[in-house]
Amino acid sequence: MTNTSRRLIVGNWKMNGLTADLAEIEKVAWNIGELRADVVICPPATLLQAAARITAGSRLLLGAQDCSPQEGGAYTGDISARMIADCRARIVILRHSERRQYQGETDAIVRRKAETALRAGLIPVICVGETEAEHLRQETLAVLKNQLQGCLPAETMETGLVIAYEPVWSIGTGRVPDQSEILSAHARIRTSLIDAFGSVGAGLRILYGGSVKPENSAEILSLENVDGVLVGGASLRAESFLQICEATRT
Ligand code: PEP
């Protein structure tokens, strides 16, 4: 997982998935081919232990969708990074726009979450991206720079971290930025990573997320500085998620 030359495909199930849906995770686990990519599914926390059991020995990795900024203790309802690692999950998605919108998460909180995730040996996948209004005002690059300044941890540690460029207006809408917009956003993120972490930043993975489907994944994955994709809706069914994983071969 620390090999940054490998692509990274992450499926975010959001608040979807009951016990019966573990069958989809099982199908992905036992049907991913030998890819030069790490493939991760992030089911709801309630399914992590069971998912770890049915995927043990496969190439599929597991992740969580959030963690507490606290290490542990009297924080009712929260789940710590160490608890997630204890379920054999390897990554944790942080700063998803839905958590910012519905849970009021700030960049200062995200930074603490990222630091506790790194200490637990997890790879934080930190989402950044502009809103529709910011996009229309052509503020994307400045917004990305500010967001990263606000939430990046002081150091990346050995596990490394991942940034996902997720334009808020593209999530779940079927609308995808054009190639030049993805290229310039990812180049901006690369610059911020190098500013923050020097040569280490040049090797960290940057994912694109927002309405990735089997039909557009190969094209998106062919772009410079796109080291993988973060997939929402299309990760819920094994068939479509596996097609996106296969696109890493092109
Ligand atoms: C997401 O939830 O991070 C996401 C990118 O969703 P979708 O692929 O459904 O747009």
mmCIF file of C-alpha atoms and ligand atoms in Angstrom:
data_model
loop_
_atom_site.group_PDB
_atom_site.id
_atom_site.type_symbol
_atom_site.label_atom_id
_atom_site.label_comp_id
_atom_site.label_asym_id
_atom_site.label_seq_id
_atom_site.Cartn_x
_atom_site.Cartn_y
_atom_site.Cartn_z
ATOM 1 C CA MET A 1 0.000 0.000 0.000
ATOM 2 C CA THR A 2 2.903 2.376 0.438
ATOM 3 C CA ASN A 3 4.098 1.782 -3.123
ATOM 4 C CA THR A 4 3.074 5.066 -4.690
ATOM 5 C CA SER A 5 3.757 3.898 -8.242
ATOM 6 C CA ARG A 6 0.661 1.697 -7.983
ATOM 7 C CA ARG A 7 -2.705 3.133 -8.875
ATOM 8 C CA LEU A 8 -5.346 3.287 -6.150
ATOM 9 C CA ILE A 9 -9.051 2.583 -6.702
ATOM 10 C CA VAL A 10 -11.262 3.348 -3.704
ATOM 11 C CA GLY A 11 -14.975 2.553 -3.432
ATOM 12 C CA ASN A 12 -17.001 4.661 -0.990
ATOM 13 C CA TRP A 13 -20.263 2.965 -0.033
ATOM 14 C CA LYS A 14 -21.427 5.960 2.065
ATOM 15 C CA MET A 15 -24.420 5.076 4.301
ATOM 16 C CA ASN A 16 -25.380 2.080 2.155
ATOM 17 C CA GLY A 17 -24.997 -1.609 2.804
ATOM 18 C CA LEU A 18 -26.593 -4.267 5.002
ATOM 19 C CA THR A 19 -25.363 -7.779 5.725
ATOM 20 C CA ALA A 20 -26.862 -9.083 2.467
ATOM 21 C CA ASP A 21 -24.735 -6.623 0.484
ATOM 22 C CA LEU A 22 -21.521 -8.268 1.667
ATOM 23 C CA ALA A 23 -22.026 -10.550 -1.342
ATOM 24 C CA GLU A 24 -20.947 -7.625 -3.572
ATOM 25 C CA ILE A 25 -17.710 -7.194 -1.593
ATOM 26 C CA GLU A 26 -17.107 -10.935 -1.808
ATOM 27 C CA LYS A 27 -17.547 -10.823 -5.610
ATOM 28 C CA VAL A 28 -15.065 -7.973 -5.948
ATOM 29 C CA ALA A 29 -12.585 -9.692 -3.641
ATOM 30 C CA TRP A 30 -12.468 -12.923 -5.600
ATOM 31 C CA ASN A 31 -12.717 -11.450 -9.094
ATOM 32 C CA ILE A 32 -10.145 -8.657 -9.178
ATOM 33 C CA GLY A 33 -7.414 -9.667 -11.511
ATOM 34 C CA GLU A 34 -3.736 -9.103 -10.968
ATOM 35 C CA LEU A 35 -3.605 -5.346 -11.383
ATOM 36 C CA ARG A 36 -0.877 -2.788 -10.878
ATOM 37 C CA ALA A 37 -3.347 -1.103 -8.566
ATOM 38 C CA ASP A 38 -4.491 -1.268 -4.967
ATOM 39 C CA VAL A 39 -8.245 -1.752 -4.732
ATOM 40 C CA VAL A 40 -10.103 -0.731 -1.574
ATOM 41 C CA ILE A 41 -13.766 -0.794 -0.575
ATOM 42 C CA CYS A 42 -14.964 1.404 2.277
ATOM 43 C CA PRO A 43 -18.251 -0.053 3.534
ATOM 44 C CA PRO A 44 -20.076 1.398 6.543
ATOM 45 C CA ALA A 45 -18.224 0.655 9.805
ATOM 46 C CA THR A 46 -20.937 -1.858 10.776
ATOM 47 C CA LEU A 47 -19.776 -4.190 7.981
ATOM 48 C CA LEU A 48 -16.018 -3.864 8.408
ATOM 49 C CA GLN A 49 -15.399 -6.919 10.614
ATOM 50 C CA ALA A 50 -17.561 -9.187 8.468
ATOM 51 C CA ALA A 51 -16.000 -7.787 5.286
ATOM 52 C CA ALA A 52 -12.535 -8.478 6.699
ATOM 53 C CA ARG A 53 -13.500 -12.117 7.300
ATOM 54 C CA ILE A 54 -14.885 -12.771 3.806
ATOM 55 C CA THR A 55 -12.027 -10.994 2.012
ATOM 56 C CA ALA A 56 -9.142 -12.478 4.048
ATOM 57 C CA GLY A 57 -6.527 -13.832 1.629
ATOM 58 C CA SER A 58 -7.863 -11.869 -1.359
ATOM 59 C CA ARG A 59 -6.277 -8.810 -3.012
ATOM 60 C CA LEU A 60 -9.130 -6.544 -1.934
ATOM 61 C CA LEU A 61 -8.311 -4.087 0.845
ATOM 62 C CA LEU A 62 -10.777 -2.403 3.183
ATOM 63 C CA GLY A 63 -11.158 1.122 4.426
ATOM 64 C CA ALA A 64 -13.430 3.275 6.577
ATOM 65 C CA GLN A 65 -15.319 6.471 5.735
ATOM 66 C CA ASP A 66 -14.311 8.607 8.717
ATOM 67 C CA CYS A 67 -12.596 8.445 12.107
ATOM 68 C CA SER A 68 -12.651 10.438 15.327
ATOM 69 C CA PRO A 69 -10.019 13.144 15.885
ATOM 70 C CA GLN A 70 -9.628 11.629 19.385
ATOM 71 C CA GLU A 71 -7.464 8.625 20.251
ATOM 72 C CA GLY A 72 -10.135 7.048 22.466
ATOM 73 C CA GLY A 73 -12.186 7.546 25.638
ATOM 74 C CA ALA A 74 -15.487 9.223 26.473
ATOM 75 C CA TYR A 75 -16.689 10.133 22.961
ATOM 76 C CA THR A 76 -19.982 8.299 22.617
ATOM 77 C CA GLY A 77 -20.746 7.140 19.100
ATOM 78 C CA ASP A 78 -17.300 7.910 17.703
ATOM 79 C CA ILE A 79 -14.966 5.361 16.138
ATOM 80 C CA SER A 80 -11.222 5.787 16.590
ATOM 81 C CA ALA A 81 -8.545 5.245 13.966
ATOM 82 C CA ARG A 82 -7.083 2.421 16.068
ATOM 83 C CA MET A 83 -10.479 0.656 16.114
ATOM 84 C CA ILE A 84 -10.584 0.913 12.326
ATOM 85 C CA ALA A 85 -7.067 -0.491 12.009
ATOM 86 C CA ASP A 86 -8.098 -3.258 14.425
ATOM 87 C CA CYS A 87 -10.742 -4.302 11.842
ATOM 88 C CA ARG A 88 -7.846 -4.757 9.378
ATOM 89 C CA ALA A 89 -8.855 -1.682 7.386
ATOM 90 C CA ARG A 90 -5.945 0.090 5.698
ATOM 91 C CA ILE A 91 -7.268 3.511 4.761
ATOM 92 C CA VAL A 92 -9.746 6.068 6.012
ATOM 93 C CA ILE A 93 -11.589 8.627 3.884
ATOM 94 C CA LEU A 94 -11.517 12.087 5.488
ATOM 95 C CA ARG A 95 -13.029 15.472 4.708
ATOM 96 C CA HIS A 96 -15.676 14.090 2.374
ATOM 97 C CA SER A 97 -17.888 16.971 1.286
ATOM 98 C CA GLU A 98 -20.941 15.222 2.756
ATOM 99 C CA ARG A 99 -19.321 15.253 6.204
ATOM 100 C CA ARG A 100 -18.469 18.926 5.815
ATOM 101 C CA GLN A 101 -21.991 19.712 4.675
ATOM 102 C CA TYR A 102 -23.955 17.614 7.177
ATOM 103 C CA GLN A 103 -21.581 17.349 10.160
ATOM 104 C CA GLY A 104 -19.979 20.799 10.015
ATOM 105 C CA GLU A 105 -16.469 19.357 9.838
ATOM 106 C CA THR A 106 -13.717 22.010 9.696
ATOM 107 C CA ASP A 107 -10.228 21.748 8.233
ATOM 108 C CA ALA A 108 -8.698 21.985 11.731
ATOM 109 C CA ILE A 109 -10.703 18.894 12.773
ATOM 110 C CA VAL A 110 -9.703 17.085 9.577
ATOM 111 C CA ARG A 111 -6.029 17.753 10.279
ATOM 112 C CA ARG A 112 -6.375 16.140 13.733
ATOM 113 C CA LYS A 113 -8.217 13.192 12.176
ATOM 114 C CA ALA A 114 -5.450 12.757 9.611
ATOM 115 C CA GLU A 115 -2.794 12.836 12.318
ATOM 116 C CA THR A 116 -4.543 10.234 14.461
ATOM 117 C CA ALA A 117 -5.122 8.057 11.366
ATOM 118 C CA LEU A 118 -1.407 8.173 10.505
ATOM 119 C CA ARG A 119 -0.456 7.315 14.085
ATOM 120 C CA ALA A 120 -2.737 4.254 13.849
ATOM 121 C CA GLY A 121 -0.979 3.150 10.655
ATOM 122 C CA LEU A 122 -3.905 4.060 8.381
ATOM 123 C CA ILE A 123 -3.580 5.955 5.110
ATOM 124 C CA PRO A 124 -5.798 9.044 5.190
ATOM 125 C CA VAL A 125 -7.534 9.757 1.863
ATOM 126 C CA ILE A 126 -8.259 13.465 2.225
ATOM 127 C CA CYS A 127 -10.935 14.878 -0.091
ATOM 128 C CA VAL A 128 -10.731 18.433 -1.410
ATOM 129 C CA GLY A 129 -12.764 20.211 -4.045
ATOM 130 C CA GLU A 130 -14.669 23.323 -4.951
ATOM 131 C CA THR A 131 -18.415 23.948 -4.794
ATOM 132 C CA GLU A 132 -20.462 24.735 -7.867
ATOM 133 C CA ALA A 133 -20.443 28.474 -7.032
ATOM 134 C CA GLU A 134 -16.661 28.491 -6.627
ATOM 135 C CA HIS A 135 -16.334 26.602 -9.906
ATOM 136 C CA LEU A 136 -18.463 29.180 -11.728
ATOM 137 C CA ARG A 137 -16.357 31.982 -10.227
ATOM 138 C CA GLN A 138 -13.236 30.151 -11.485
ATOM 139 C CA GLU A 139 -11.819 29.948 -7.960
ATOM 140 C CA THR A 140 -10.992 26.232 -8.037
ATOM 141 C CA LEU A 141 -7.206 26.472 -7.797
ATOM 142 C CA ALA A 142 -7.217 29.022 -4.980
ATOM 143 C CA VAL A 143 -9.825 26.982 -3.099
ATOM 144 C CA LEU A 144 -7.746 23.806 -3.388
ATOM 145 C CA LYS A 145 -4.636 25.588 -2.150
ATOM 146 C CA ASN A 146 -6.484 26.983 0.896
ATOM 147 C CA GLN A 147 -8.186 23.710 1.730
ATOM 148 C CA LEU A 148 -4.878 21.825 1.658
ATOM 149 C CA GLN A 149 -3.130 24.472 3.745
ATOM 150 C CA GLY A 150 -5.897 24.087 6.319
ATOM 151 C CA CYS A 151 -6.053 20.311 6.616
ATOM 152 C CA LEU A 152 -2.731 18.688 5.701
ATOM 153 C CA PRO A 153 -0.979 17.084 8.673
ATOM 154 C CA ALA A 154 2.488 18.313 9.628
ATOM 155 C CA GLU A 155 4.130 15.132 8.330
ATOM 156 C CA THR A 156 3.027 12.164 6.219
ATOM 157 C CA MET A 157 4.800 9.361 8.134
ATOM 158 C CA GLU A 158 5.804 6.128 6.438
ATOM 159 C CA THR A 159 2.294 5.082 5.434
ATOM 160 C CA GLY A 160 1.892 8.196 3.301
ATOM 161 C CA LEU A 161 -1.347 9.958 2.572
ATOM 162 C CA VAL A 162 -3.583 10.346 -0.454
ATOM 163 C CA ILE A 163 -5.485 13.365 -1.745
ATOM 164 C CA ALA A 164 -8.750 12.964 -3.655
ATOM 165 C CA TYR A 165 -9.869 15.830 -5.887
ATOM 166 C CA GLU A 166 -13.650 15.727 -5.609
ATOM 167 C CA PRO A 167 -15.456 18.721 -7.098
ATOM 168 C CA VAL A 168 -18.580 18.981 -4.914
ATOM 169 C CA TRP A 169 -20.768 19.707 -7.948
ATOM 170 C CA SER A 170 -19.662 16.464 -9.583
ATOM 171 C CA ILE A 171 -20.450 14.075 -6.703
ATOM 172 C CA GLY A 172 -23.492 11.967 -7.551
ATOM 173 C CA THR A 173 -24.580 14.266 -10.386
ATOM 174 C CA GLY A 174 -23.203 12.541 -13.481
ATOM 175 C CA ARG A 175 -21.301 15.748 -14.316
ATOM 176 C CA VAL A 176 -17.527 15.503 -14.670
ATOM 177 C CA PRO A 177 -15.067 18.396 -15.153
ATOM 178 C CA ASP A 178 -13.401 18.523 -18.542
ATOM 179 C CA GLN A 179 -9.921 17.121 -18.961
ATOM 180 C CA SER A 180 -8.170 20.488 -18.720
ATOM 181 C CA GLU A 181 -9.923 21.235 -15.418
ATOM 182 C CA ILE A 182 -8.893 17.883 -13.924
ATOM 183 C CA LEU A 183 -5.319 18.396 -15.159
ATOM 184 C CA SER A 184 -4.990 21.864 -13.657
ATOM 185 C CA ALA A 185 -6.603 20.858 -10.349
ATOM 186 C CA HIS A 186 -4.307 17.846 -9.967
ATOM 187 C CA ALA A 187 -1.251 19.935 -10.882
ATOM 188 C CA ARG A 188 -2.257 22.464 -8.189
ATOM 189 C CA ILE A 189 -2.611 19.666 -5.637
ATOM 190 C CA ARG A 190 0.792 18.267 -6.639
ATOM 191 C CA THR A 191 2.367 21.707 -6.064
ATOM 192 C CA SER A 192 0.776 21.934 -2.609
ATOM 193 C CA LEU A 193 2.006 18.456 -1.702
ATOM 194 C CA ILE A 194 5.559 19.331 -2.762
ATOM 195 C CA ASP A 195 5.368 22.635 -0.847
ATOM 196 C CA ALA A 196 4.240 20.744 2.248
ATOM 197 C CA PHE A 197 6.368 17.594 2.100
ATOM 198 C CA GLY A 198 9.201 18.253 -0.360
ATOM 199 C CA SER A 199 10.272 15.317 -2.529
ATOM 200 C CA VAL A 200 7.910 12.964 -0.612
ATOM 201 C CA GLY A 201 5.001 15.056 -1.916
ATOM 202 C CA ALA A 202 6.015 14.311 -5.495
ATOM 203 C CA GLY A 203 5.315 10.604 -4.922
ATOM 204 C CA LEU A 204 2.002 10.814 -3.049
ATOM 205 C CA ARG A 205 -1.082 9.627 -4.883
ATOM 206 C CA ILE A 206 -3.795 12.003 -6.091
ATOM 207 C CA LEU A 207 -7.193 10.513 -6.951
ATOM 208 C CA TYR A 208 -10.040 11.973 -8.964
ATOM 209 C CA GLY A 209 -13.569 11.490 -7.560
ATOM 210 C CA GLY A 210 -16.970 12.606 -8.851
ATOM 211 C CA SER A 211 -19.315 10.553 -11.069
ATOM 212 C CA VAL A 212 -16.632 8.039 -12.075
ATOM 213 C CA LYS A 213 -18.295 5.249 -14.065
ATOM 214 C CA PRO A 214 -17.067 2.315 -16.169
ATOM 215 C CA GLU A 215 -17.596 4.497 -19.284
ATOM 216 C CA ASN A 216 -15.333 7.389 -18.237
ATOM 217 C CA SER A 217 -12.773 5.729 -15.951
ATOM 218 C CA ALA A 218 -10.131 4.835 -18.569
ATOM 219 C CA GLU A 219 -10.063 8.384 -19.909
ATOM 220 C CA ILE A 220 -9.799 9.917 -16.426
ATOM 221 C CA LEU A 221 -7.091 7.445 -15.384
ATOM 222 C CA SER A 222 -5.015 8.343 -18.446
ATOM 223 C CA LEU A 223 -4.531 11.949 -17.280
ATOM 224 C CA GLU A 224 -1.278 13.221 -15.811
ATOM 225 C CA ASN A 225 -1.170 13.289 -12.002
ATOM 226 C CA VAL A 226 -4.291 11.116 -11.776
ATOM 227 C CA ASP A 227 -3.060 8.167 -9.724
ATOM 228 C CA GLY A 228 -6.427 6.545 -9.196
ATOM 229 C CA VAL A 229 -10.114 7.212 -8.601
ATOM 230 C CA LEU A 230 -12.534 7.517 -5.681
ATOM 231 C CA VAL A 231 -15.852 5.969 -6.672
ATOM 232 C CA GLY A 232 -19.199 6.456 -4.933
ATOM 233 C CA GLY A 233 -22.361 5.121 -6.593
ATOM 234 C CA ALA A 234 -20.598 2.847 -9.083
ATOM 235 C CA SER A 235 -18.793 1.001 -6.264
ATOM 236 C CA LEU A 236 -22.007 -0.414 -4.799
ATOM 237 C CA ARG A 237 -22.288 -3.144 -7.416
ATOM 238 C CA ALA A 238 -19.390 -5.524 -7.996
ATOM 239 C CA GLU A 239 -19.893 -5.549 -11.755
ATOM 240 C CA SER A 240 -19.459 -1.806 -12.298
ATOM 241 C CA PHE A 241 -16.690 -1.481 -9.691
ATOM 242 C CA LEU A 242 -14.726 -4.343 -11.251
ATOM 243 C CA GLN A 243 -15.029 -2.685 -14.679
ATOM 244 C CA ILE A 244 -13.509 0.488 -13.229
ATOM 245 C CA CYS A 245 -10.685 -1.553 -11.671
ATOM 246 C CA GLU A 246 -10.033 -3.152 -15.064
ATOM 247 C CA ALA A 247 -9.620 0.330 -16.575
ATOM 248 C CA THR A 248 -6.298 0.597 -14.725
ATOM 249 C CA ARG A 249 -4.893 -1.863 -17.274
ATOM 250 C CA THR A 250 -5.241 0.660 -20.135
HETATM 251 C C1 PEP B 1 -18.064 10.106 -3.573
HETATM 252 O O1 PEP B 1 -18.979 9.822 -2.813
HETATM 253 O O2 PEP B 1 -16.936 10.350 -3.108
HETATM 254 C C2 PEP B 1 -18.312 10.121 -5.007
HETATM 255 C C3 PEP B 1 -17.346 10.481 -5.799
HETATM 256 O O3 PEP B 1 -19.566 9.757 -5.422
HETATM 257 P P1 PEP B 1 -20.045 9.459 -6.940
HETATM 258 O O4 PEP B 1 -19.005 8.573 -7.574
HETATM 259 O O5 PEP B 1 -21.350 8.755 -6.772
HETATM 260 O O6 PEP B 1 -20.145 10.775 -7.639
#
